PDB file of N, CA, C and O in Angstrom:
ATOM      1  N   MET A   1     106.526  83.482 103.807  1.00 50.00           N
ATOM      2  CA  MET A   1     106.727  84.630 103.763  1.00 50.00           C
ATOM      3  C   MET A   1     105.385  85.149 103.238  1.00 50.00           C
ATOM      4  O   MET A   1     105.020  84.908 102.761  1.00 50.00           O
ATOM      5  N   LYS A   2     105.087  86.282 104.157  1.00 58.00           N
ATOM      6  CA  LYS A   2     103.892  87.169 103.573  1.00 58.00           C
ATOM      7  C   LYS A   2     103.989  87.801 102.527  1.00 58.00           C
ATOM      8  O   LYS A   2     105.108  88.656 102.341  1.00 58.00           O
ATOM      9  N   THR A   3     102.957  87.350 101.470  1.00 65.00           N
ATOM     10  CA  THR A   3     102.992  88.728 100.373  1.00 65.00           C
ATOM     11  C   THR A   3     102.885  89.955 100.649  1.00 65.00           C
ATOM     12  O   THR A   3     101.455  90.050 100.748  1.00 65.00           O
ATOM     13  N   HIS A   4     103.188  90.684 100.242  1.00 67.00           N
ATOM     14  CA  HIS A   4     103.257  92.406 100.341  1.00 67.00           C
ATOM     15  C   HIS A   4     102.491  93.051  99.131  1.00 67.00           C
ATOM     16  O   HIS A   4     103.227  92.790  98.282  1.00 67.00           O
ATOM     17  N   PHE A   5     101.959  94.148  99.114  1.00 76.00           N
ATOM     18  CA  PHE A   5     101.604  94.719  97.799  1.00 76.00           C
ATOM     19  C   PHE A   5     102.832  95.260  97.304  1.00 76.00           C
ATOM     20  O   PHE A   5     103.240  96.321  98.570  1.00 76.00           O
ATOM     21  N   CYS A   6     103.437  95.791  96.305  1.00 82.00           N
ATOM     22  CA  CYS A   6     104.408  96.474  96.417  1.00 82.00           C
ATOM     23  C   CYS A   6     104.304  97.114  94.365  1.00 82.00           C
ATOM     24  O   CYS A   6     104.071  95.833  93.545  1.00 82.00           O
ATOM     25  N   THR A   7     104.344  98.166  94.337  1.00 83.00           N
ATOM     26  CA  THR A   7     104.718  98.375  92.769  1.00 83.00           C
ATOM     27  C   THR A   7     105.768  98.723  91.978  1.00 83.00           C
ATOM     28  O   THR A   7     105.923  98.634  90.901  1.00 83.00           O
ATOM     29  N   CYS A   8     106.966  98.381  93.233  1.00 85.00           N
ATOM     30  CA  CYS A   8     108.249  98.793  92.711  1.00 85.00           C
ATOM     31  C   CYS A   8     108.516  97.130  91.870  1.00 85.00           C
ATOM     32  O   CYS A   8     108.849  95.885  92.485  1.00 85.00           O
ATOM     33  N   PRO A   9     109.193  97.712  90.709  1.00 83.00           N
ATOM     34  CA  PRO A   9     109.877  96.364  89.865  1.00 83.00           C
ATOM     35  C   PRO A   9     110.903  96.117  90.167  1.00 83.00           C
ATOM     36  O   PRO A   9     111.240  94.818  89.804  1.00 83.00           O
ATOM     37  N   ASP A  10     111.786  96.708  90.934  1.00 84.00           N
ATOM     38  CA  ASP A  10     113.433  96.397  91.119  1.00 84.00           C
ATOM     39  C   ASP A  10     113.262  95.318  92.486  1.00 84.00           C
ATOM     40  O   ASP A  10     113.493  95.525  93.728  1.00 84.00           O
ATOM     41  N   THR A  11     113.131  94.387  92.277  1.00 87.00           N
ATOM     42  CA  THR A  11     113.301  92.768  93.485  1.00 87.00           C
ATOM     43  C   THR A  11     114.532  92.852  93.333  1.00 87.00           C
ATOM     44  O   THR A  11     114.330  91.482  94.505  1.00 87.00           O
ATOM     45  N   THR A  12     115.783  93.323  92.850  1.00 90.00           N
ATOM     46  CA  THR A  12     116.829  93.327  93.337  1.00 90.00           C
ATOM     47  C   THR A  12     116.875  94.113  94.299  1.00 90.00           C
ATOM     48  O   THR A  12     118.154  93.713  95.529  1.00 90.00           O
ATOM     49  N   CYS A  13     116.422  94.905  94.911  1.00 88.00           N
ATOM     50  CA  CYS A  13     116.804  95.357  95.849  1.00 88.00           C
ATOM     51  C   CYS A  13     116.551  95.094  97.055  1.00 88.00           C
ATOM     52  O   CYS A  13     115.482  94.408  97.465  1.00 88.00           O
ATOM     53  N   THR A  14     117.619  95.235  98.014  1.00 90.00           N
ATOM     54  CA  THR A  14     117.249  94.485  99.774  1.00 90.00           C
ATOM     55  C   THR A  14     116.086  95.047 100.328  1.00 90.00           C
ATOM     56  O   THR A  14     115.770  94.427 101.177  1.00 90.00           O
ATOM     57  N   MET A  15     115.725  96.273  99.701  1.00 89.00           N
ATOM     58  CA  MET A  15     114.454  96.726 100.623  1.00 89.00           C
ATOM     59  C   MET A  15     113.067  96.230 100.241  1.00 89.00           C
ATOM     60  O   MET A  15     111.914  96.494 100.333  1.00 89.00           O
ATOM     61  N   HIS A  16     113.249  95.527  99.012  1.00 89.00           N
ATOM     62  CA  HIS A  16     111.770  95.252  97.964  1.00 89.00           C
ATOM     63  C   HIS A  16     111.256  94.248  99.133  1.00 89.00           C
ATOM     64  O   HIS A  16     112.091  93.132  99.984  1.00 89.00           O
ATOM     65  N   PRO A  17     110.117  94.153  99.266  1.00 88.00           N
ATOM     66  CA  PRO A  17     109.009  93.195 100.014  1.00 88.00           C
ATOM     67  C   PRO A  17     109.374  91.850  99.828  1.00 88.00           C
ATOM     68  O   PRO A  17     109.481  90.653 100.684  1.00 88.00           O
ATOM     69  N   ALA A  18     109.877  91.470  98.650  1.00 87.00           N
ATOM     70  CA  ALA A  18     109.926  89.939  98.070  1.00 87.00           C
ATOM     71  C   ALA A  18     111.225  89.539  98.874  1.00 87.00           C
ATOM     72  O   ALA A  18     111.345  88.385  98.986  1.00 87.00           O
ATOM     73  N   ASN A  19     112.242  90.405  99.438  1.00 89.00           N
ATOM     74  CA  ASN A  19     113.221  89.841  99.942  1.00 89.00           C
ATOM     75  C   ASN A  19     113.321  89.945 101.462  1.00 89.00           C
ATOM     76  O   ASN A  19     114.316  89.507 102.460  1.00 89.00           O
ATOM     77  N   HIS A  20     112.020  90.519 101.845  1.00 88.00           N
ATOM     78  CA  HIS A  20     112.131  90.025 103.875  1.00 88.00           C
ATOM     79  C   HIS A  20     110.609  90.424 104.185  1.00 88.00           C
ATOM     80  O   HIS A  20     109.706  90.367 103.026  1.00 88.00           O
ATOM     81  N   ALA A  21     110.308  90.238 105.559  1.00 88.00           N
ATOM     82  CA  ALA A  21     108.961  89.628 105.993  1.00 88.00           C
ATOM     83  C   ALA A  21     108.135  91.111 106.111  1.00 88.00           C
ATOM     84  O   ALA A  21     107.292  91.136 107.172  1.00 88.00           O
ATOM     85  N   PHE A  22     108.699  92.487 105.818  1.00 89.00           N
ATOM     86  CA  PHE A  22     108.426  93.838 106.601  1.00 89.00           C
ATOM     87  C   PHE A  22     107.772  94.642 105.449  1.00 89.00           C
ATOM     88  O   PHE A  22     107.712  96.004 105.918  1.00 89.00           O
ATOM     89  N   GLY A  23     107.303  94.357 104.398  1.00 88.00           N
ATOM     90  CA  GLY A  23     106.557  95.115 103.550  1.00 88.00           C
ATOM     91  C   GLY A  23     107.418  96.584 103.081  1.00 88.00           C
ATOM     92  O   GLY A  23     108.479  95.983 102.684  1.00 88.00           O
ATOM     93  N   CYS A  24     106.687  97.376 102.687  1.00 89.00           N
ATOM     94  CA  CYS A  24     107.404  98.444 102.260  1.00 89.00           C
ATOM     95  C   CYS A  24     108.071  99.762 103.364  1.00 89.00           C
ATOM     96  O   CYS A  24     109.004 100.604 103.230  1.00 89.00           O
ATOM     97  N   ASP A  25     107.756  99.150 104.560  1.00 90.00           N
ATOM     98  CA  ASP A  25     108.413  99.884 106.109  1.00 90.00           C
ATOM     99  C   ASP A  25     109.650 100.620 105.622  1.00 90.00           C
ATOM    100  O   ASP A  25     110.558 101.431 105.831  1.00 90.00           O
ATOM    101  N   PRO A  26     110.850  99.236 105.333  1.00 91.00           N
ATOM    102  CA  PRO A  26     112.153  99.359 105.888  1.00 91.00           C
ATOM    103  C   PRO A  26     112.234 100.922 104.498  1.00 91.00           C
ATOM    104  O   PRO A  26     112.809 101.798 104.583  1.00 91.00           O
ATOM    105  N   CYS A  27     111.930 100.092 103.441  1.00 91.00           N
ATOM    106  CA  CYS A  27     111.732 101.462 101.875  1.00 91.00           C
ATOM    107  C   CYS A  27     111.471 102.417 102.367  1.00 91.00           C
ATOM    108  O   CYS A  27     112.572 103.909 102.164  1.00 91.00           O
ATOM    109  N   VAL A  28     110.082 102.959 102.999  1.00 91.00           N
ATOM    110  CA  VAL A  28     109.819 104.131 102.782  1.00 91.00           C
ATOM    111  C   VAL A  28     110.831 104.822 104.109  1.00 91.00           C
ATOM    112  O   VAL A  28     110.699 106.361 104.102  1.00 91.00           O
ATOM    113  N   ARG A  29     111.033 104.012 105.205  1.00 93.00           N
ATOM    114  CA  ARG A  29     111.482 104.671 106.326  1.00 93.00           C
ATOM    115  C   ARG A  29     113.011 105.609 105.874  1.00 93.00           C
ATOM    116  O   ARG A  29     113.402 106.537 106.337  1.00 93.00           O
ATOM    117  N   SER A  30     113.497 104.621 105.274  1.00 93.00           N
ATOM    118  CA  SER A  30     114.799 105.145 104.456  1.00 93.00           C
ATOM    119  C   SER A  30     114.719 106.461 103.458  1.00 93.00           C
ATOM    120  O   SER A  30     115.711 106.750 103.835  1.00 93.00           O
ATOM    121  N   ASN A  31     113.711 106.437 102.762  1.00 94.00           N
ATOM    122  CA  ASN A  31     113.659 107.485 101.976  1.00 94.00           C
ATOM    123  C   ASN A  31     113.097 108.501 102.918  1.00 94.00           C
ATOM    124  O   ASN A  31     113.566 109.581 102.454  1.00 94.00           O
ATOM    125  N   VAL A  32     112.068 108.690 103.714  1.00 93.00           N
ATOM    126  CA  VAL A  32     112.142 109.458 104.373  1.00 93.00           C
ATOM    127  C   VAL A  32     112.937 110.266 105.314  1.00 93.00           C
ATOM    128  O   VAL A  32     113.367 111.244 105.566  1.00 93.00           O
ATOM    129  N   LEU A  33     113.798 109.337 105.622  1.00 96.00           N
ATOM    130  CA  LEU A  33     114.716 109.748 106.791  1.00 96.00           C
ATOM    131  C   LEU A  33     115.954 110.116 106.031  1.00 96.00           C
ATOM    132  O   LEU A  33     116.131 111.628 106.305  1.00 96.00           O
ATOM    133  N   LYS A  34     116.286 110.241 104.529  1.00 96.00           N
ATOM    134  CA  LYS A  34     116.928 111.164 103.644  1.00 96.00           C
ATOM    135  C   LYS A  34     116.325 112.284 102.777  1.00 96.00           C
ATOM    136  O   LYS A  34     116.914 112.360 102.337  1.00 96.00           O
ATOM    137  N   MET A  35     114.754 112.354 103.685  1.00 96.00           N
ATOM    138  CA  MET A  35     113.910 113.250 102.756  1.00 96.00           C
ATOM    139  C   MET A  35     113.943 113.359 101.327  1.00 96.00           C
ATOM    140  O   MET A  35     114.135 114.189 100.650  1.00 96.00           O
ATOM    141  N   GLU A  36     113.521 111.916 100.944  1.00 96.00           N
ATOM    142  CA  GLU A  36     113.446 111.449  99.666  1.00 96.00           C
ATOM    143  C   GLU A  36     112.216 110.538  99.274  1.00 96.00           C
ATOM    144  O   GLU A  36     111.556 110.169 100.186  1.00 96.00           O
ATOM    145  N   MET A  37     111.807 110.588  98.089  1.00 95.00           N
ATOM    146  CA  MET A  37     110.563 109.749  97.546  1.00 95.00           C
ATOM    147  C   MET A  37     110.947 108.192  97.108  1.00 95.00           C
ATOM    148  O   MET A  37     111.842 108.267  96.674  1.00 95.00           O
ATOM    149  N   PRO A  38     109.870 107.154  97.627  1.00 92.00           N
ATOM    150  CA  PRO A  38     110.574 106.130  96.958  1.00 92.00           C
ATOM    151  C   PRO A  38     110.007 105.822  95.607  1.00 92.00           C
ATOM    152  O   PRO A  38     109.519 106.532  95.073  1.00 92.00           O
ATOM    153  N   THR A  39     111.335 105.302  94.856  1.00 89.00           N
ATOM    154  CA  THR A  39     110.879 105.028  93.378  1.00 89.00           C
ATOM    155  C   THR A  39     109.720 104.565  93.010  1.00 89.00           C
ATOM    156  O   THR A  39     109.191 105.404  91.861  1.00 89.00           O
ATOM    157  N   CYS A  40     109.405 103.922  93.825  1.00 89.00           N
ATOM    158  CA  CYS A  40     107.851 103.633  93.213  1.00 89.00           C
ATOM    159  C   CYS A  40     106.686 104.701  92.924  1.00 89.00           C
ATOM    160  O   CYS A  40     105.652 104.943  92.048  1.00 89.00           O
ATOM    161  N   PHE A  41     106.958 106.146  94.006  1.00 92.00           N
ATOM    162  CA  PHE A  41     105.975 106.833  93.883  1.00 92.00           C
ATOM    163  C   PHE A  41     106.038 107.529  92.267  1.00 92.00           C
ATOM    164  O   PHE A  41     105.362 107.802  91.664  1.00 92.00           O
ATOM    165  N   PHE A  42     107.495 108.039  92.117  1.00 92.00           N
ATOM    166  CA  PHE A  42     107.355 108.390  90.476  1.00 92.00           C
ATOM    167  C   PHE A  42     106.986 107.538  89.914  1.00 92.00           C
ATOM    168  O   PHE A  42     106.586 107.808  88.543  1.00 92.00           O
ATOM    169  N   LEU A  43     107.339 106.127  89.908  1.00 89.00           N
ATOM    170  CA  LEU A  43     106.877 105.114  88.613  1.00 89.00           C
ATOM    171  C   LEU A  43     105.236 105.056  88.546  1.00 89.00           C
ATOM    172  O   LEU A  43     104.817 104.883  87.613  1.00 89.00           O
ATOM    173  N   ALA A  44     104.508 105.609  89.732  1.00 89.00           N
ATOM    174  CA  ALA A  44     103.187 105.829  89.866  1.00 89.00           C
ATOM    175  C   ALA A  44     102.810 107.003  88.604  1.00 89.00           C
ATOM    176  O   ALA A  44     101.578 106.540  88.061  1.00 89.00           O
ATOM    177  N   ILE A  45     103.496 107.656  88.253  1.00 91.00           N
ATOM    178  CA  ILE A  45     103.685 109.054  87.815  1.00 91.00           C
ATOM    179  C   ILE A  45     103.399 109.023  86.260  1.00 91.00           C
ATOM    180  O   ILE A  45     103.135 108.926  85.579  1.00 91.00           O
ATOM    181  N   HIS A  46     105.240 107.981  86.111  1.00 89.00           N
ATOM    182  CA  HIS A  46     105.252 108.028  84.921  1.00 89.00           C
ATOM    183  C   HIS A  46     106.639 106.552  84.366  1.00 89.00           C
ATOM    184  O   HIS A  46     107.430 106.714  85.599  1.00 89.00           O
ATOM    185  N   ASP A  47     106.293 105.822  83.765  1.00 86.00           N
ATOM    186  CA  ASP A  47     107.153 104.575  83.962  1.00 86.00           C
ATOM    187  C   ASP A  47     108.454 104.617  82.976  1.00 86.00           C
ATOM    188  O   ASP A  47     109.352 103.559  83.156  1.00 86.00           O
ATOM    189  N   ASP A  48     108.980 106.089  82.857  1.00 85.00           N
ATOM    190  CA  ASP A  48     110.578 105.714  82.480  1.00 85.00           C
ATOM    191  C   ASP A  48     111.358 106.374  83.200  1.00 85.00           C
ATOM    192  O   ASP A  48     111.641 107.524  84.376  1.00 85.00           O
ATOM    193  N   LYS A  49     111.898 105.141  84.040  1.00 82.00           N
ATOM    194  CA  LYS A  49     112.478 105.338  85.403  1.00 82.00           C
ATOM    195  C   LYS A  49     114.184 106.173  85.101  1.00 82.00           C
ATOM    196  O   LYS A  49     114.256 107.234  86.099  1.00 82.00           O
ATOM    197  N   SER A  50     114.238 106.380  83.749  1.00 88.00           N
ATOM    198  CA  SER A  50     115.545 107.273  83.275  1.00 88.00           C
ATOM    199  C   SER A  50     115.338 108.499  83.544  1.00 88.00           C
ATOM    200  O   SER A  50     116.333 109.351  83.506  1.00 88.00           O
ATOM    201  N   ALA A  51     114.188 109.158  83.500  1.00 85.00           N
ATOM    202  CA  ALA A  51     113.920 110.496  83.815  1.00 85.00           C
ATOM    203  C   ALA A  51     114.000 111.054  85.212  1.00 85.00           C
ATOM    204  O   ALA A  51     113.612 112.076  85.344  1.00 85.00           O
ATOM    205  N   ILE A  52     114.193 109.901  86.433  1.00 90.00           N
ATOM    206  CA  ILE A  52     113.947 110.329  87.343  1.00 90.00           C
ATOM    207  C   ILE A  52     115.684 111.024  87.691  1.00 90.00           C
ATOM    208  O   ILE A  52     116.701 110.478  87.783  1.00 90.00           O
ATOM    209  N   ALA A  53     115.509 112.201  87.975  1.00 89.00           N
ATOM    210  CA  ALA A  53     117.011 113.137  88.049  1.00 89.00           C
ATOM    211  C   ALA A  53     117.154 113.207  89.706  1.00 89.00           C
ATOM    212  O   ALA A  53     118.225 113.088  90.327  1.00 89.00           O
ATOM    213  N   ASP A  54     116.520 113.510  90.437  1.00 95.00           N
ATOM    214  CA  ASP A  54     116.436 113.996  91.635  1.00 95.00           C
ATOM    215  C   ASP A  54     114.915 113.325  92.233  1.00 95.00           C
ATOM    216  O   ASP A  54     114.007 113.559  92.372  1.00 95.00           O
ATOM    217  N   THR A  55     115.515 112.779  93.653  1.00 95.00           N
ATOM    218  CA  THR A  55     114.536 112.140  94.308  1.00 95.00           C
ATOM    219  C   THR A  55     113.877 112.519  95.614  1.00 95.00           C
ATOM    220  O   THR A  55     113.409 111.855  96.297  1.00 95.00           O
ATOM    221  N   SER A  56     114.560 113.820  95.868  1.00 97.00           N
ATOM    222  CA  SER A  56     114.355 114.583  96.876  1.00 97.00           C
ATOM    223  C   SER A  56     112.617 114.746  96.666  1.00 97.00           C
ATOM    224  O   SER A  56     111.968 115.075  95.715  1.00 97.00           O
ATOM    225  N   PHE A  57     111.822 115.437  97.803  1.00 96.00           N
ATOM    226  CA  PHE A  57     110.573 115.854  97.748  1.00 96.00           C
ATOM    227  C   PHE A  57     110.106 116.978  96.834  1.00 96.00           C
ATOM    228  O   PHE A  57     109.117 116.673  95.999  1.00 96.00           O
ATOM    229  N   GLU A  58     111.485 117.897  96.415  1.00 96.00           N
ATOM    230  CA  GLU A  58     110.935 118.810  95.534  1.00 96.00           C
ATOM    231  C   GLU A  58     111.425 118.518  94.186  1.00 96.00           C
ATOM    232  O   GLU A  58     110.483 118.487  93.409  1.00 96.00           O
ATOM    233  N   GLY A  59     111.930 117.287  94.079  1.00 96.00           N
ATOM    234  CA  GLY A  59     112.325 116.705  92.859  1.00 96.00           C
ATOM    235  C   GLY A  59     111.066 115.871  92.398  1.00 96.00           C
ATOM    236  O   GLY A  59     110.578 115.985  91.336  1.00 96.00           O
ATOM    237  N   PHE A  60     110.213 115.379  93.458  1.00 96.00           N
ATOM    238  CA  PHE A  60     109.023 114.548  92.965  1.00 96.00           C
ATOM    239  C   PHE A  60     108.058 115.412  92.804  1.00 96.00           C
ATOM    240  O   PHE A  60     107.397 115.223  91.690  1.00 96.00           O
ATOM    241  N   VAL A  61     107.854 116.632  92.957  1.00 96.00           N
ATOM    242  CA  VAL A  61     106.870 118.235  92.970  1.00 96.00           C
ATOM    243  C   VAL A  61     107.323 118.142  91.579  1.00 96.00           C
ATOM    244  O   VAL A  61     106.588 117.774  90.636  1.00 96.00           O
ATOM    245  N   ASN A  62     108.645 118.119  90.845  1.00 95.00           N
ATOM    246  CA  ASN A  62     109.007 119.086  89.551  1.00 95.00           C
ATOM    247  C   ASN A  62     108.590 117.740  88.743  1.00 95.00           C
ATOM    248  O   ASN A  62     108.168 117.844  87.542  1.00 95.00           O
ATOM    249  N   PHE A  63     108.870 116.315  89.019  1.00 95.00           N
ATOM    250  CA  PHE A  63     108.908 115.190  88.442  1.00 95.00           C
ATOM    251  C   PHE A  63     107.098 115.270  87.778  1.00 95.00           C
ATOM    252  O   PHE A  63     106.858 114.855  86.616  1.00 95.00           O
ATOM    253  N   PHE A  64     106.473 115.228  89.195  1.00 95.00           N
ATOM    254  CA  PHE A  64     104.982 115.342  88.863  1.00 95.00           C
ATOM    255  C   PHE A  64     104.694 116.161  87.498  1.00 95.00           C
ATOM    256  O   PHE A  64     103.563 116.115  86.905  1.00 95.00           O
ATOM    257  N   LEU A  65     104.765 117.559  88.093  1.00 95.00           N
ATOM    258  CA  LEU A  65     104.606 118.573  87.240  1.00 95.00           C
ATOM    259  C   LEU A  65     104.452 118.545  85.740  1.00 95.00           C
ATOM    260  O   LEU A  65     104.557 118.982  84.656  1.00 95.00           O
ATOM    261  N   ALA A  66     106.441 117.859  85.509  1.00 94.00           N
ATOM    262  CA  ALA A  66     106.987 117.444  84.243  1.00 94.00           C
ATOM    263  C   ALA A  66     105.891 116.797  83.399  1.00 94.00           C
ATOM    264  O   ALA A  66     105.974 116.442  82.177  1.00 94.00           O
ATOM    265  N   HIS A  67     105.113 115.542  84.135  1.00 94.00           N
ATOM    266  CA  HIS A  67     104.691 114.393  83.532  1.00 94.00           C
ATOM    267  C   HIS A  67     103.094 114.616  83.817  1.00 94.00           C
ATOM    268  O   HIS A  67     102.144 113.730  83.709  1.00 94.00           O
ATOM    269  N   ARG A  68     102.455 115.982  84.333  1.00 94.00           N
ATOM    270  CA  ARG A  68     100.899 116.310  85.026  1.00 94.00           C
ATOM    271  C   ARG A  68     100.152 115.407  83.815  1.00 94.00           C
ATOM    272  O   ARG A  68      99.171 114.800  84.090  1.00 94.00           O
ATOM    273  N   ASP A  69     100.074 115.995  82.694  1.00 93.00           N
ATOM    274  CA  ASP A  69      99.459 115.793  81.664  1.00 93.00           C
ATOM    275  C   ASP A  69      99.147 114.328  81.365  1.00 93.00           C
ATOM    276  O   ASP A  69      98.240 114.018  80.942  1.00 93.00           O
ATOM    277  N   GLU A  70     100.528 113.873  81.011  1.00 91.00           N
ATOM    278  CA  GLU A  70     100.474 112.544  80.767  1.00 91.00           C
ATOM    279  C   GLU A  70      99.705 111.464  82.136  1.00 91.00           C
ATOM    280  O   GLU A  70      98.897 110.529  81.620  1.00 91.00           O
ATOM    281  N   TYR A  71      99.972 111.905  82.665  1.00 90.00           N
ATOM    282  CA  TYR A  71      99.360 111.349  84.246  1.00 90.00           C
ATOM    283  C   TYR A  71      97.755 111.579  84.403  1.00 90.00           C
ATOM    284  O   TYR A  71      96.987 110.399  84.385  1.00 90.00           O
ATOM    285  N   LEU A  72      97.643 112.581  84.221  1.00 91.00           N
ATOM    286  CA  LEU A  72      96.242 113.139  83.963  1.00 91.00           C
ATOM    287  C   LEU A  72      95.257 112.264  83.028  1.00 91.00           C
ATOM    288  O   LEU A  72      94.222 111.579  83.393  1.00 91.00           O
ATOM    289  N   ALA A  73      95.623 112.277  81.952  1.00 91.00           N
ATOM    290  CA  ALA A  73      95.100 111.545  80.617  1.00 91.00           C
ATOM    291  C   ALA A  73      95.018 110.247  81.101  1.00 91.00           C
ATOM    292  O   ALA A  73      93.927 109.367  81.029  1.00 91.00           O
ATOM    293  N   ARG A  74      95.985 109.256  81.639  1.00 88.00           N
ATOM    294  CA  ARG A  74      95.965 108.102  82.148  1.00 88.00           C
ATOM    295  C   ARG A  74      94.901 107.680  83.277  1.00 88.00           C
ATOM    296  O   ARG A  74      94.235 106.766  83.290  1.00 88.00           O
ATOM    297  N   LYS A  75      95.231 108.921  84.253  1.00 83.00           N
ATOM    298  CA  LYS A  75      94.254 108.513  85.409  1.00 83.00           C
ATOM    299  C   LYS A  75      92.498 108.624  84.848  1.00 83.00           C
ATOM    300  O   LYS A  75      92.236 108.375  85.539  1.00 83.00           O
ATOM    301  N   ASN A  76      92.385 109.590  83.975  1.00 86.00           N
ATOM    302  CA  ASN A  76      90.697 110.075  83.387  1.00 86.00           C
ATOM    303  C   ASN A  76      90.627 109.095  82.574  1.00 86.00           C
ATOM    304  O   ASN A  76      89.125 109.123  81.943  1.00 86.00           O
ATOM    305  N   LYS A  77      91.171 107.975  82.154  1.00 80.00           N
ATOM    306  CA  LYS A  77      90.894 107.108  81.110  1.00 80.00           C
ATOM    307  C   LYS A  77      89.460 106.414  81.490  1.00 80.00           C
ATOM    308  O   LYS A  77      90.068 105.499  82.776  1.00 80.00           O
TER     309      LYS A  77
END
């Protein structure tokens, strides 16, 4: 199986690249069709998965804004 880059820690998910040979395509496709953001995008901003309440595009923007200062501090190190 080809190894794909993936930041998602949930390897039990059927869409995780560790479980098939299609990379992140199935996950991203599924989320976009539902007008949602993949979990890995949220985790790139903040590592507390329990803080994710709304996976919609708007929910992602709100999540980013809520954690913006922490994200920027980490990014600018």
